[in-house]
Coordinates of C-alpha atoms in Angstrom, one line a residue:
X1 CA 22.4 -98.1 -185.0
X2 CA 21.0 -95.1 -183.2
X3 CA 18.1 -97.2 -182.0
X4 CA 20.8 -99.8 -180.5
X5 CA 22.8 -97.1 -178.8
X6 CA 19.9 -96.0 -176.6
X7 CA 20.0 -99.4 -174.9
X8 CA 23.5 -98.7 -173.6
X9 CA 24.9 -96.4 -171.1
X10 CA 26.6 -93.1 -172.1
X11 CA 30.0 -94.3 -170.7
X12 CA 29.9 -97.3 -173.0
X13 CA 29.8 -95.1 -176.2
X14 CA 33.6 -95.3 -176.7
X15 CA 33.5 -99.1 -176.6
X16 CA 30.5 -99.1 -178.9
X17 CA 32.5 -97.0 -181.4
X18 CA 35.3 -99.4 -181.1
X19 CA 33.1 -102.3 -181.9
X20 CA 31.6 -100.5 -185.0
X21 CA 35.1 -99.9 -186.3
X22 CA 35.9 -103.6 -185.8
X23 CA 32.9 -104.5 -187.8
X24 CA 33.9 -102.1 -190.6
X25 CA 37.4 -103.5 -190.6
X26 CA 36.0 -107.1 -191.0
X27 CA 33.7 -105.9 -193.8
X28 CA 36.4 -104.0 -195.7
X29 CA 39.2 -106.6 -195.3
X30 CA 36.8 -109.6 -195.5
X31 CA 39.1 -111.3 -192.9
X32 CA 38.6 -112.2 -189.2
X33 CA 39.4 -109.8 -186.4
X34 CA 40.5 -111.0 -183.0
X35 CA 39.8 -108.9 -180.0
X36 CA 41.6 -108.7 -176.6
X37 CA 39.8 -110.3 -173.6
X38 CA 36.4 -108.9 -173.1
X39 CA 34.2 -109.2 -170.0
X40 CA 30.6 -110.6 -170.3
X41 CA 29.1 -107.0 -170.6
X42 CA 31.5 -106.1 -173.5
X43 CA 30.7 -109.4 -175.2
X44 CA 27.0 -108.6 -174.9
X45 CA 27.6 -105.3 -176.5
X46 CA 29.6 -106.8 -179.3
X47 CA 26.8 -109.4 -180.0
X48 CA 24.1 -106.8 -179.8
X49 CA 25.8 -104.6 -182.4
X50 CA 27.2 -107.3 -184.8
X51 CA 24.5 -110.0 -184.1
X52 CA 22.1 -108.4 -186.6
X53 CA 24.0 -109.5 -189.6
X54 CA 24.2 -112.7 -191.6
X55 CA 27.4 -111.7 -193.3
X56 CA 29.4 -111.2 -190.1
X57 CA 29.4 -113.5 -187.1
X58 CA 31.0 -113.6 -183.6
X59 CA 32.3 -116.3 -181.4
X60 CA 34.3 -116.2 -178.2
X61 CA 36.7 -118.4 -176.2
X62 CA 38.5 -118.2 -172.9
X63 CA 39.7 -121.8 -172.5
X64 CA 38.4 -122.4 -169.0
X65 CA 34.8 -123.8 -168.8
X66 CA 32.4 -120.8 -168.4
X67 CA 35.4 -118.4 -168.6
X68 CA 34.3 -114.9 -167.5
X69 CA 36.9 -113.1 -169.7
X70 CA 37.1 -114.3 -173.3
X71 CA 38.7 -113.2 -176.6
X72 CA 36.2 -112.7 -179.4
X73 CA 36.5 -113.3 -183.0
X74 CA 34.5 -111.2 -185.5
X75 CA 34.5 -112.9 -188.9
X76 CA 32.9 -113.2 -192.3
X77 CA 30.4 -116.0 -192.6
X78 CA 32.8 -118.1 -194.9
X79 CA 35.4 -118.3 -192.1
X80 CA 35.2 -121.4 -189.7
X81 CA 37.0 -120.5 -186.4
X82 CA 39.4 -123.1 -185.0
X83 CA 40.6 -123.1 -181.4
X84 CA 44.1 -121.8 -182.5
X85 CA 42.5 -118.6 -184.1
X86 CA 41.8 -117.3 -180.5
X87 CA 45.6 -117.3 -179.7
X88 CA 45.3 -118.2 -176.1
X89 CA 48.0 -119.7 -173.8
X90 CA 47.2 -121.2 -170.4
X91 CA 49.8 -121.1 -167.7
X92 CA 50.2 -123.1 -164.5
X93 CA 52.2 -121.5 -161.6
X94 CA 54.7 -123.6 -159.7
X95 CA 55.1 -122.5 -156.1
X96 CA 55.5 -124.1 -152.7
X97 CA 51.8 -125.0 -152.3
X98 CA 52.6 -126.9 -149.1
X99 CA 53.6 -123.7 -147.3
X100 CA 51.6 -121.0 -148.8
X101 CA 48.2 -120.3 -150.4
X102 CA 48.2 -118.0 -153.4
X103 CA 45.0 -116.0 -153.8
X104 CA 43.3 -114.5 -156.8
X105 CA 44.2 -110.9 -156.0
X106 CA 47.8 -111.9 -155.4
X107 CA 48.1 -113.3 -159.0
X108 CA 46.2 -110.5 -160.6
X109 CA 48.5 -107.9 -158.8
X110 CA 51.6 -109.7 -159.9
X111 CA 50.5 -109.7 -163.6
X112 CA 49.4 -106.0 -163.6
X113 CA 52.8 -105.2 -161.9
X114 CA 54.6 -106.6 -164.9
X115 CA 53.0 -103.6 -166.8
X116 CA 50.6 -105.9 -168.7
X117 CA 47.3 -104.4 -169.8
X118 CA 44.4 -106.3 -168.2
X119 CA 42.9 -106.8 -171.6
X120 CA 45.8 -109.1 -172.4
X121 CA 44.9 -111.8 -169.9
X122 CA 41.8 -113.8 -169.1
X123 CA 40.5 -115.7 -166.1
X124 CA 42.7 -116.7 -163.2
X125 CA 41.7 -119.9 -161.5
X126 CA 42.8 -120.8 -158.0
X127 CA 42.3 -123.9 -155.9
X128 CA 44.2 -125.5 -152.9
X129 CA 47.0 -126.9 -155.1
X130 CA 47.1 -125.0 -158.2
X131 CA 47.0 -121.6 -159.9
X132 CA 46.2 -121.3 -163.6
X133 CA 45.6 -118.3 -165.8
X134 CA 45.2 -117.5 -169.5
X135 CA 47.0 -114.9 -171.5
X136 CA 47.0 -113.7 -175.1
X137 CA 49.7 -115.5 -177.1
X138 CA 51.4 -112.2 -177.9
X139 CA 52.4 -111.6 -174.3
X140 CA 52.9 -115.3 -173.4
X141 CA 56.8 -115.2 -173.7
X142 CA 57.0 -112.0 -171.8
X143 CA 54.9 -113.5 -168.9
X144 CA 57.0 -116.6 -169.0
X145 CA 60.2 -114.6 -168.7
X146 CA 59.2 -112.0 -166.1
X147 CA 56.6 -113.6 -163.7
X148 CA 59.2 -114.9 -161.3
X149 CA 57.6 -113.9 -158.0
X150 CA 54.2 -113.2 -156.5
X151 CA 54.5 -111.1 -153.3
X152 CA 57.5 -112.6 -151.5
X153 CA 57.0 -116.0 -153.0
X154 CA 59.3 -117.3 -155.8
X155 CA 57.4 -118.8 -158.6
X156 CA 57.9 -120.1 -162.1
X157 CA 55.3 -120.5 -164.8
X158 CA 54.9 -123.1 -167.4
X159 CA 52.4 -123.3 -170.2
X160 CA 50.1 -126.4 -170.3
X161 CA 48.1 -127.8 -173.2
X162 CA 44.4 -126.8 -173.1
X163 CA 43.5 -130.5 -173.1
X164 CA 45.3 -131.0 -169.7
X165 CA 43.3 -130.7 -166.5
X166 CA 42.1 -127.1 -166.2
X167 CA 40.7 -126.0 -162.9
X168 CA 36.8 -126.1 -163.1
X169 CA 34.7 -123.3 -161.8
X170 CA 32.5 -124.3 -159.0
X171 CA 30.5 -121.1 -158.9
X172 CA 26.9 -121.5 -157.7
X173 CA 24.2 -118.8 -158.4
X174 CA 21.3 -118.9 -155.9
X175 CA 18.1 -117.2 -157.1
X176 CA 16.2 -115.0 -154.7
X177 CA 13.2 -112.6 -155.1
X178 CA 13.1 -109.1 -153.7
X179 CA 10.6 -106.2 -153.8
X180 CA 12.4 -102.8 -154.1
X181 CA 11.2 -99.1 -154.4
X182 CA 13.5 -98.3 -157.3
X183 CA 16.4 -99.6 -159.5
X184 CA 18.9 -97.3 -157.8
X185 CA 22.1 -99.0 -156.9
X186 CA 22.0 -98.1 -153.2
X187 CA 18.4 -99.2 -152.9
X188 CA 19.0 -102.6 -154.4
X189 CA 22.2 -103.1 -152.5
X190 CA 20.6 -102.3 -149.2
X191 CA 17.8 -104.7 -149.9
X192 CA 19.8 -107.6 -151.1
X193 CA 22.6 -107.3 -148.7
X194 CA 20.4 -106.6 -145.9
X195 CA 22.2 -103.3 -144.8
X196 CA 20.9 -99.8 -144.3
X197 CA 20.9 -97.3 -147.3
X198 CA 23.7 -95.3 -145.5
X199 CA 25.9 -98.5 -145.4
X200 CA 25.1 -99.2 -149.0
X201 CA 26.0 -95.7 -149.9
X202 CA 29.3 -95.8 -148.0
X203 CA 30.3 -99.0 -149.9
X204 CA 29.5 -97.2 -153.2
X205 CA 31.3 -94.0 -152.5
X206 CA 34.2 -96.0 -150.9
X207 CA 34.9 -97.6 -154.3
X208 CA 33.9 -101.0 -153.1
X209 CA 31.2 -101.6 -155.9
X210 CA 31.5 -102.5 -159.5
X211 CA 28.6 -102.8 -161.9
X212 CA 29.5 -104.9 -165.0
X213 CA 33.3 -104.7 -164.1
X214 CA 33.3 -100.9 -163.9
X215 CA 33.6 -99.1 -160.6
X216 CA 30.6 -97.0 -159.8
X217 CA 30.6 -94.2 -157.2
X218 CA 27.1 -92.7 -158.0
X219 CA 24.6 -94.0 -155.4
X220 CA 21.7 -93.2 -157.7
X221 CA 23.2 -95.2 -160.5
X222 CA 20.2 -96.9 -162.3
X223 CA 20.5 -100.7 -162.7
X224 CA 19.1 -102.8 -165.5
X225 CA 18.3 -106.4 -166.2
X226 CA 21.5 -108.4 -166.8
X227 CA 23.7 -106.1 -164.7
X228 CA 26.3 -107.9 -162.6
X229 CA 27.4 -106.3 -159.3
X230 CA 30.4 -107.1 -157.4
X231 CA 30.7 -105.8 -153.9
X232 CA 34.0 -106.2 -152.2
X233 CA 33.7 -108.7 -149.3
X234 CA 30.1 -109.7 -150.4
X235 CA 30.5 -111.6 -153.6
X236 CA 28.4 -111.0 -156.7
X237 CA 24.9 -110.2 -157.6
X238 CA 23.1 -110.4 -160.9
X239 CA 19.8 -108.6 -161.8
X240 CA 18.1 -111.6 -163.5
X241 CA 14.8 -110.0 -164.3
X242 CA 12.2 -107.5 -163.3
X243 CA 8.9 -109.1 -162.8
X244 CA 6.6 -106.1 -162.9
X245 CA 5.2 -104.1 -160.1
X246 CA 3.2 -104.7 -156.9
X247 CA 0.0 -102.8 -156.0
X248 CA 2.0 -100.4 -154.1
X249 CA 4.1 -99.7 -157.1
X250 CA 7.2 -101.5 -155.9
X251 CA 9.4 -103.4 -158.4
X252 CA 9.6 -107.2 -158.1
X253 CA 13.2 -108.4 -158.9
X254 CA 14.7 -111.8 -159.5
X255 CA 18.4 -111.6 -158.2
X256 CA 21.0 -114.3 -158.6
X257 CA 23.6 -114.4 -155.9
X258 CA 27.0 -115.9 -156.2
X259 CA 28.1 -117.8 -153.1
X260 CA 31.2 -116.2 -151.7
X261 CA 34.3 -118.4 -152.0
X262 CA 36.7 -117.9 -149.3

């Protein structure tokens, strides 16, 4: 366990402890445990900690194809997870789509303003005609009852069957190679976004940058393979892999870049 913890960041310790307690609970009760919605980094941590064991397994689901946020089941090997074990409800929002375009932040803001914990809902998908989002079953009735407006727009929500047409994600990652002097957050951002170090630092200290879904304000924060950066206004970047060093001791990086959707 100690050996595992070294691979994670200090501020991830509380989550690691949480995962270890889930693991114990499943071992003690010999029954499955369902988590709230976890982002990919959290699921990676769960799989790293529990993935060593034949007696206990993990699986996750978020309904949408390639859902970013998913609930995880941690279960003894005898158990065979079914879709209903994940306790997910998908809603579609009815609103005057002819006259108004709802955006992802509008929907996220409205859900949070209901007093809901972010861990209780999954992905929000938006296209020209439709808005869909996933919530944990235990808050579904509350959402159905209370989500009656988004901004100034009156809306009503209706649950739909998973088998109906869910909005597909059209994300496209483009791979690019970079050579950087260090793995510092400001250095990599300056290089990939093609801005000055000062500009990169201003974005970081201005709370515009998240690494693995956590806001980071330290310009010297060290990035690692697998990290996902989101920079407000510039989409997402993923550190795919480090490919060793050049003769001048610079680091070669493969970076994935998510084309920014308007």
